Amino acid sequence: MAVKQLSVFVQNEKGALAEVLKTIADVHVEIRALSIADTNDFGILRVITDNNDKASLALAEHHFVSSVTEVVAARVDDAPGGLAKAVDVLQAADINVEYLYAFIGQSKNHACVVLRVNDNKLAEQTLTNAGFELITEEEITNL
């Protein structure tokens, strides 16, 4: 049930991010979730789109380096401690969270969180057993 995330290396210079985003938009791919982390020289744009294959092909044609990573997406209570509970459950199962980011879903009671962990299958099982609802790639695509 893992969700595919596209990671794009972006030079940390004026206009570079805009060029990546325009490349994705020009092929009519919609970004559903995103995160960007930067260093002095480059950034890593992490996106979940409604068509990662199409976006990846367009980026390659424009000489952007990208890769696909599987991540876990889950709903957490949109209340104080909702995210902490999910992270605590994973920590108790000895699952390392490498990074995470949130995106807007259609529920007012839940926040949607993308988690990059060291063991997707175990994280999915652990979160499900603890009562968290996982989000499928199809659900994200149809937002």
Short mmCIF file of N, CA and C in Angstrom, two decimals:
data_model
loop_
_atom_site.label_atom_id
_atom_site.label_comp_id
_atom_site.label_asym_id
_atom_site.label_seq_id
_atom_site.Cartn_x
_atom_site.Cartn_y
_atom_site.Cartn_z
N MET A 1 0.81 -1.20 0.00
CA MET A 1 0.00 0.00 0.00
C MET A 1 0.86 1.26 0.00
N ALA A 2 2.14 1.11 -0.14
CA ALA A 2 3.03 2.27 -0.15
C ALA A 2 2.65 3.23 -1.28
N VAL A 3 2.97 4.48 -1.08
CA VAL A 3 2.69 5.54 -2.04
C VAL A 3 4.01 5.93 -2.69
N LYS A 4 3.98 6.17 -3.99
CA LYS A 4 5.20 6.57 -4.70
C LYS A 4 5.38 8.07 -4.63
N GLN A 5 6.60 8.44 -4.27
CA GLN A 5 6.98 9.85 -4.14
C GLN A 5 8.11 10.11 -5.14
N LEU A 6 8.05 11.23 -5.78
CA LEU A 6 9.08 11.63 -6.72
C LEU A 6 10.01 12.62 -6.02
N SER A 7 11.31 12.33 -6.02
CA SER A 7 12.31 13.23 -5.45
C SER A 7 13.09 13.85 -6.59
N VAL A 8 13.17 15.18 -6.61
CA VAL A 8 13.83 15.89 -7.70
C VAL A 8 14.95 16.73 -7.12
N PHE A 9 16.14 16.61 -7.69
CA PHE A 9 17.26 17.44 -7.26
C PHE A 9 17.19 18.77 -7.99
N VAL A 10 17.20 19.86 -7.21
CA VAL A 10 17.03 21.20 -7.76
C VAL A 10 18.22 22.05 -7.32
N GLN A 11 18.86 22.70 -8.27
CA GLN A 11 19.96 23.60 -7.93
C GLN A 11 19.42 24.73 -7.06
N ASN A 12 20.18 25.11 -6.06
CA ASN A 12 19.76 26.18 -5.16
C ASN A 12 20.17 27.52 -5.78
N GLU A 13 19.40 27.89 -6.81
CA GLU A 13 19.66 29.16 -7.49
C GLU A 13 18.34 29.73 -7.98
N LYS A 14 18.34 31.00 -8.20
CA LYS A 14 17.13 31.72 -8.61
C LYS A 14 16.51 31.08 -9.86
N GLY A 15 15.22 30.80 -9.77
CA GLY A 15 14.47 30.29 -10.91
C GLY A 15 14.47 28.79 -11.08
N ALA A 16 15.34 28.07 -10.39
CA ALA A 16 15.45 26.62 -10.59
C ALA A 16 14.19 25.89 -10.15
N LEU A 17 13.66 26.24 -8.99
CA LEU A 17 12.44 25.60 -8.51
C LEU A 17 11.27 25.91 -9.45
N ALA A 18 11.17 27.14 -9.89
CA ALA A 18 10.11 27.52 -10.81
C ALA A 18 10.17 26.69 -12.09
N GLU A 19 11.38 26.44 -12.57
CA GLU A 19 11.54 25.65 -13.80
C GLU A 19 11.07 24.20 -13.60
N VAL A 20 11.39 23.62 -12.46
CA VAL A 20 10.94 22.26 -12.17
C VAL A 20 9.42 22.22 -12.11
N LEU A 21 8.83 23.15 -11.37
CA LEU A 21 7.38 23.17 -11.22
C LEU A 21 6.67 23.42 -12.55
N LYS A 22 7.25 24.27 -13.38
CA LYS A 22 6.67 24.55 -14.70
C LYS A 22 6.75 23.31 -15.58
N THR A 23 7.85 22.58 -15.50
CA THR A 23 8.00 21.35 -16.27
C THR A 23 6.91 20.36 -15.92
N ILE A 24 6.61 20.23 -14.65
CA ILE A 24 5.55 19.32 -14.21
C ILE A 24 4.19 19.84 -14.68
N ALA A 25 3.95 21.12 -14.52
CA ALA A 25 2.67 21.71 -14.91
C ALA A 25 2.44 21.62 -16.42
N ASP A 26 3.50 21.79 -17.20
CA ASP A 26 3.37 21.78 -18.66
C ASP A 26 2.86 20.45 -19.22
N VAL A 27 3.03 19.37 -18.47
CA VAL A 27 2.51 18.07 -18.92
C VAL A 27 1.20 17.72 -18.21
N HIS A 28 0.60 18.74 -17.60
CA HIS A 28 -0.72 18.63 -16.97
C HIS A 28 -0.75 17.62 -15.83
N VAL A 29 0.32 17.61 -15.04
CA VAL A 29 0.39 16.76 -13.86
C VAL A 29 0.16 17.65 -12.65
N GLU A 30 -0.70 17.19 -11.75
CA GLU A 30 -1.02 17.96 -10.56
C GLU A 30 -0.24 17.46 -9.36
N ILE A 31 0.31 18.38 -8.61
CA ILE A 31 1.03 18.04 -7.39
C ILE A 31 0.02 17.94 -6.26
N ARG A 32 0.05 16.82 -5.54
CA ARG A 32 -0.89 16.58 -4.44
C ARG A 32 -0.26 16.87 -3.08
N ALA A 33 1.04 16.68 -2.97
CA ALA A 33 1.76 16.93 -1.72
C ALA A 33 3.19 17.27 -2.09
N LEU A 34 3.83 18.10 -1.25
CA LEU A 34 5.22 18.42 -1.54
C LEU A 34 5.96 18.85 -0.29
N SER A 35 7.26 18.70 -0.40
CA SER A 35 8.18 19.15 0.64
C SER A 35 9.48 19.50 -0.06
N ILE A 36 10.18 20.47 0.47
CA ILE A 36 11.49 20.78 -0.09
C ILE A 36 12.48 20.99 1.05
N ALA A 37 13.64 20.41 0.89
CA ALA A 37 14.73 20.59 1.85
C ALA A 37 15.91 21.11 1.06
N ASP A 38 16.69 21.97 1.67
CA ASP A 38 17.79 22.56 0.91
C ASP A 38 19.11 22.53 1.65
N THR A 39 20.15 22.65 0.85
CA THR A 39 21.50 22.88 1.34
C THR A 39 21.97 24.15 0.63
N ASN A 40 23.22 24.52 0.80
CA ASN A 40 23.73 25.70 0.10
C ASN A 40 23.74 25.52 -1.41
N ASP A 41 23.94 24.30 -1.89
CA ASP A 41 24.11 24.06 -3.31
C ASP A 41 22.87 23.53 -4.04
N PHE A 42 22.06 22.74 -3.36
CA PHE A 42 20.91 22.14 -4.03
C PHE A 42 19.80 21.87 -3.03
N GLY A 43 18.62 21.61 -3.59
CA GLY A 43 17.47 21.23 -2.77
C GLY A 43 16.94 19.90 -3.27
N ILE A 44 16.18 19.26 -2.43
CA ILE A 44 15.47 18.05 -2.84
C ILE A 44 13.99 18.35 -2.70
N LEU A 45 13.33 18.37 -3.85
CA LEU A 45 11.88 18.56 -3.89
C LEU A 45 11.25 17.19 -3.87
N ARG A 46 10.42 16.94 -2.89
CA ARG A 46 9.72 15.66 -2.80
C ARG A 46 8.25 15.94 -3.10
N VAL A 47 7.72 15.25 -4.11
CA VAL A 47 6.35 15.49 -4.53
C VAL A 47 5.61 14.18 -4.72
N ILE A 48 4.33 14.23 -4.44
CA ILE A 48 3.42 13.16 -4.80
C ILE A 48 2.46 13.81 -5.79
N THR A 49 2.35 13.22 -6.96
CA THR A 49 1.54 13.80 -8.02
C THR A 49 0.42 12.86 -8.41
N ASP A 50 -0.42 13.34 -9.32
CA ASP A 50 -1.48 12.47 -9.83
C ASP A 50 -0.98 11.59 -10.97
N ASN A 51 0.31 11.78 -11.39
CA ASN A 51 0.89 10.93 -12.42
C ASN A 51 2.42 11.04 -12.35
N ASN A 52 3.02 10.28 -11.45
CA ASN A 52 4.47 10.34 -11.25
C ASN A 52 5.25 9.92 -12.49
N ASP A 53 4.73 8.94 -13.24
CA ASP A 53 5.44 8.47 -14.44
C ASP A 53 5.55 9.59 -15.47
N LYS A 54 4.46 10.27 -15.70
CA LYS A 54 4.44 11.37 -16.68
C LYS A 54 5.35 12.52 -16.21
N ALA A 55 5.29 12.83 -14.92
CA ALA A 55 6.13 13.90 -14.37
C ALA A 55 7.60 13.52 -14.47
N SER A 56 7.93 12.30 -14.15
CA SER A 56 9.31 11.82 -14.18
C SER A 56 9.88 11.88 -15.60
N LEU A 57 9.09 11.48 -16.57
CA LEU A 57 9.52 11.52 -17.96
C LEU A 57 9.79 12.96 -18.41
N ALA A 58 8.88 13.86 -18.09
CA ALA A 58 9.05 15.27 -18.46
C ALA A 58 10.29 15.86 -17.80
N LEU A 59 10.51 15.53 -16.54
CA LEU A 59 11.69 16.04 -15.85
C LEU A 59 12.98 15.52 -16.49
N ALA A 60 12.99 14.24 -16.85
CA ALA A 60 14.17 13.66 -17.49
C ALA A 60 14.44 14.33 -18.84
N GLU A 61 13.37 14.61 -19.57
CA GLU A 61 13.53 15.29 -20.87
C GLU A 61 14.12 16.68 -20.72
N HIS A 62 13.92 17.29 -19.55
CA HIS A 62 14.47 18.62 -19.28
C HIS A 62 15.75 18.54 -18.43
N HIS A 63 16.32 17.34 -18.36
CA HIS A 63 17.62 17.09 -17.71
C HIS A 63 17.62 17.31 -16.19
N PHE A 64 16.47 17.10 -15.57
CA PHE A 64 16.42 17.11 -14.12
C PHE A 64 16.64 15.69 -13.61
N VAL A 65 17.37 15.55 -12.53
CA VAL A 65 17.61 14.25 -11.92
C VAL A 65 16.51 13.99 -10.91
N SER A 66 15.86 12.85 -11.06
CA SER A 66 14.79 12.50 -10.12
C SER A 66 14.82 11.01 -9.84
N SER A 67 14.15 10.62 -8.78
CA SER A 67 14.03 9.21 -8.43
C SER A 67 12.69 8.99 -7.75
N VAL A 68 12.25 7.75 -7.74
CA VAL A 68 10.99 7.38 -7.11
C VAL A 68 11.28 6.62 -5.84
N THR A 69 10.60 7.01 -4.77
CA THR A 69 10.75 6.37 -3.46
C THR A 69 9.37 5.99 -2.96
N GLU A 70 9.27 4.85 -2.31
CA GLU A 70 8.00 4.48 -1.70
C GLU A 70 7.96 5.01 -0.28
N VAL A 71 6.83 5.63 0.06
CA VAL A 71 6.61 6.20 1.38
C VAL A 71 5.27 5.71 1.91
N VAL A 72 5.02 5.97 3.17
CA VAL A 72 3.76 5.60 3.81
C VAL A 72 2.96 6.88 4.02
N ALA A 73 1.68 6.84 3.71
CA ALA A 73 0.80 7.98 3.94
C ALA A 73 -0.31 7.54 4.88
N ALA A 74 -0.58 8.36 5.89
CA ALA A 74 -1.57 7.99 6.90
C ALA A 74 -2.35 9.22 7.35
N ARG A 75 -3.54 8.96 7.84
CA ARG A 75 -4.33 10.01 8.46
C ARG A 75 -4.04 9.99 9.97
N VAL A 76 -3.85 11.15 10.52
CA VAL A 76 -3.68 11.28 11.96
C VAL A 76 -4.73 12.26 12.45
N ASP A 77 -5.09 12.17 13.71
CA ASP A 77 -6.06 13.10 14.26
C ASP A 77 -5.56 14.52 14.12
N ASP A 78 -6.45 15.39 13.66
CA ASP A 78 -6.12 16.80 13.54
C ASP A 78 -6.42 17.46 14.88
N ALA A 79 -5.57 17.14 15.84
CA ALA A 79 -5.73 17.63 17.21
C ALA A 79 -4.35 17.61 17.87
N PRO A 80 -4.17 18.38 18.93
CA PRO A 80 -2.88 18.34 19.61
C PRO A 80 -2.49 16.90 19.98
N GLY A 81 -1.30 16.50 19.61
CA GLY A 81 -0.80 15.17 19.93
C GLY A 81 -1.11 14.11 18.89
N GLY A 82 -1.89 14.44 17.85
CA GLY A 82 -2.24 13.46 16.83
C GLY A 82 -1.02 12.90 16.12
N LEU A 83 -0.14 13.77 15.68
CA LEU A 83 1.08 13.34 15.01
C LEU A 83 2.03 12.66 15.99
N ALA A 84 2.11 13.19 17.19
CA ALA A 84 2.99 12.60 18.22
C ALA A 84 2.61 11.15 18.49
N LYS A 85 1.32 10.87 18.52
CA LYS A 85 0.86 9.50 18.78
C LYS A 85 1.35 8.56 17.67
N ALA A 86 1.24 8.99 16.42
CA ALA A 86 1.69 8.14 15.30
C ALA A 86 3.19 7.90 15.38
N VAL A 87 3.95 8.93 15.64
CA VAL A 87 5.40 8.79 15.73
C VAL A 87 5.78 7.93 16.93
N ASP A 88 5.09 8.08 18.05
CA ASP A 88 5.35 7.24 19.23
C ASP A 88 5.10 5.77 18.92
N VAL A 89 4.03 5.47 18.19
CA VAL A 89 3.71 4.09 17.83
C VAL A 89 4.83 3.50 16.98
N LEU A 90 5.33 4.28 16.04
CA LEU A 90 6.42 3.80 15.19
C LEU A 90 7.70 3.62 16.00
N GLN A 91 7.99 4.56 16.88
CA GLN A 91 9.19 4.45 17.70
C GLN A 91 9.12 3.20 18.58
N ALA A 92 7.97 2.92 19.15
CA ALA A 92 7.81 1.74 20.01
C ALA A 92 8.05 0.45 19.23
N ALA A 93 7.81 0.48 17.91
CA ALA A 93 8.05 -0.70 17.07
C ALA A 93 9.45 -0.67 16.47
N ASP A 94 10.29 0.24 16.94
CA ASP A 94 11.68 0.38 16.48
C ASP A 94 11.77 0.73 15.00
N ILE A 95 10.83 1.58 14.55
CA ILE A 95 10.81 2.05 13.16
C ILE A 95 11.32 3.47 13.15
N ASN A 96 12.37 3.71 12.35
CA ASN A 96 12.96 5.04 12.27
C ASN A 96 12.22 5.88 11.24
N VAL A 97 11.83 7.09 11.62
CA VAL A 97 11.23 8.04 10.69
C VAL A 97 12.36 8.93 10.17
N GLU A 98 12.67 8.80 8.89
CA GLU A 98 13.74 9.59 8.29
C GLU A 98 13.29 11.03 8.05
N TYR A 99 12.07 11.19 7.57
CA TYR A 99 11.47 12.51 7.41
C TYR A 99 9.97 12.35 7.24
N LEU A 100 9.26 13.44 7.38
CA LEU A 100 7.82 13.42 7.15
C LEU A 100 7.36 14.81 6.74
N TYR A 101 6.21 14.86 6.11
CA TYR A 101 5.57 16.12 5.78
C TYR A 101 4.08 15.88 5.68
N ALA A 102 3.33 16.94 5.77
CA ALA A 102 1.87 16.83 5.77
C ALA A 102 1.30 17.47 4.52
N PHE A 103 0.08 17.10 4.19
CA PHE A 103 -0.63 17.73 3.09
C PHE A 103 -2.11 17.81 3.44
N ILE A 104 -2.83 18.59 2.68
CA ILE A 104 -4.24 18.82 2.95
C ILE A 104 -5.07 17.71 2.32
N GLY A 105 -5.95 17.13 3.12
CA GLY A 105 -6.89 16.14 2.63
C GLY A 105 -8.29 16.73 2.63
N GLN A 106 -9.27 15.88 2.55
CA GLN A 106 -10.64 16.37 2.48
C GLN A 106 -11.39 16.20 3.79
N SER A 107 -10.73 15.79 4.84
CA SER A 107 -11.36 15.59 6.13
C SER A 107 -10.99 16.72 7.07
N LYS A 108 -11.97 17.22 7.79
CA LYS A 108 -11.68 18.26 8.77
C LYS A 108 -11.20 17.68 10.10
N ASN A 109 -11.34 16.37 10.26
CA ASN A 109 -10.96 15.74 11.52
C ASN A 109 -9.57 15.11 11.50
N HIS A 110 -8.99 15.03 10.32
CA HIS A 110 -7.70 14.36 10.18
C HIS A 110 -6.72 15.20 9.38
N ALA A 111 -5.46 15.03 9.68
CA ALA A 111 -4.38 15.57 8.87
C ALA A 111 -3.77 14.40 8.10
N CYS A 112 -3.24 14.65 6.95
CA CYS A 112 -2.61 13.61 6.14
C CYS A 112 -1.10 13.79 6.24
N VAL A 113 -0.41 12.71 6.54
CA VAL A 113 1.03 12.77 6.77
C VAL A 113 1.72 11.74 5.89
N VAL A 114 2.82 12.16 5.26
CA VAL A 114 3.67 11.28 4.47
C VAL A 114 4.90 10.99 5.32
N LEU A 115 5.23 9.72 5.46
CA LEU A 115 6.36 9.31 6.30
C LEU A 115 7.34 8.48 5.48
N ARG A 116 8.58 8.86 5.53
CA ARG A 116 9.65 8.03 4.97
C ARG A 116 10.27 7.31 6.15
N VAL A 117 10.15 5.99 6.13
CA VAL A 117 10.60 5.16 7.25
C VAL A 117 11.56 4.09 6.74
N ASN A 118 12.21 3.42 7.66
CA ASN A 118 13.18 2.40 7.27
C ASN A 118 12.53 1.06 6.91
N ASP A 119 11.24 0.88 7.19
CA ASP A 119 10.55 -0.37 6.87
C ASP A 119 9.07 -0.07 6.61
N ASN A 120 8.72 0.12 5.34
CA ASN A 120 7.35 0.49 4.99
C ASN A 120 6.32 -0.54 5.45
N LYS A 121 6.57 -1.80 5.18
CA LYS A 121 5.60 -2.86 5.53
C LYS A 121 5.32 -2.88 7.03
N LEU A 122 6.39 -2.85 7.82
CA LEU A 122 6.22 -2.87 9.27
C LEU A 122 5.52 -1.60 9.75
N ALA A 123 5.86 -0.46 9.17
CA ALA A 123 5.20 0.79 9.55
C ALA A 123 3.72 0.75 9.23
N GLU A 124 3.38 0.24 8.05
CA GLU A 124 1.96 0.14 7.67
C GLU A 124 1.20 -0.76 8.63
N GLN A 125 1.79 -1.90 8.95
CA GLN A 125 1.15 -2.85 9.87
C GLN A 125 1.02 -2.23 11.26
N THR A 126 2.07 -1.58 11.72
CA THR A 126 2.08 -0.98 13.05
C THR A 126 1.04 0.13 13.16
N LEU A 127 0.99 1.00 12.17
CA LEU A 127 0.02 2.09 12.20
C LEU A 127 -1.42 1.56 12.11
N THR A 128 -1.64 0.60 11.25
CA THR A 128 -2.98 0.02 11.11
C THR A 128 -3.41 -0.64 12.42
N ASN A 129 -2.53 -1.40 13.02
CA ASN A 129 -2.85 -2.07 14.29
C ASN A 129 -3.15 -1.08 15.41
N ALA A 130 -2.56 0.12 15.30
CA ALA A 130 -2.79 1.15 16.32
C ALA A 130 -4.01 2.01 16.00
N GLY A 131 -4.73 1.68 14.93
CA GLY A 131 -5.95 2.38 14.61
C GLY A 131 -5.82 3.53 13.62
N PHE A 132 -4.64 3.69 13.04
CA PHE A 132 -4.47 4.74 12.04
C PHE A 132 -4.93 4.23 10.68
N GLU A 133 -5.52 5.10 9.90
CA GLU A 133 -5.96 4.74 8.56
C GLU A 133 -4.90 5.14 7.55
N LEU A 134 -4.49 4.18 6.72
CA LEU A 134 -3.51 4.47 5.69
C LEU A 134 -4.21 5.10 4.48
N ILE A 135 -3.47 5.88 3.74
CA ILE A 135 -3.99 6.54 2.56
C ILE A 135 -3.35 5.89 1.34
N THR A 136 -4.15 5.51 0.39
CA THR A 136 -3.63 4.85 -0.80
C THR A 136 -3.19 5.88 -1.84
N GLU A 137 -2.37 5.42 -2.76
CA GLU A 137 -1.93 6.29 -3.85
C GLU A 137 -3.14 6.74 -4.68
N GLU A 138 -4.09 5.85 -4.88
CA GLU A 138 -5.30 6.19 -5.63
C GLU A 138 -6.09 7.33 -4.95
N GLU A 139 -6.19 7.25 -3.63
CA GLU A 139 -6.89 8.32 -2.90
C GLU A 139 -6.20 9.65 -3.09
N ILE A 140 -4.88 9.67 -3.02
CA ILE A 140 -4.13 10.90 -3.18
C ILE A 140 -4.30 11.43 -4.60
N THR A 141 -4.24 10.55 -5.57
CA THR A 141 -4.40 10.93 -6.97
C THR A 141 -5.76 11.59 -7.20
N ASN A 142 -6.77 11.10 -6.51
CA ASN A 142 -8.13 11.61 -6.73
C ASN A 142 -8.51 12.79 -5.85
N LEU A 143 -7.58 13.32 -5.08
CA LEU A 143 -7.91 14.48 -4.24
C LEU A 143 -8.32 15.67 -5.10
#
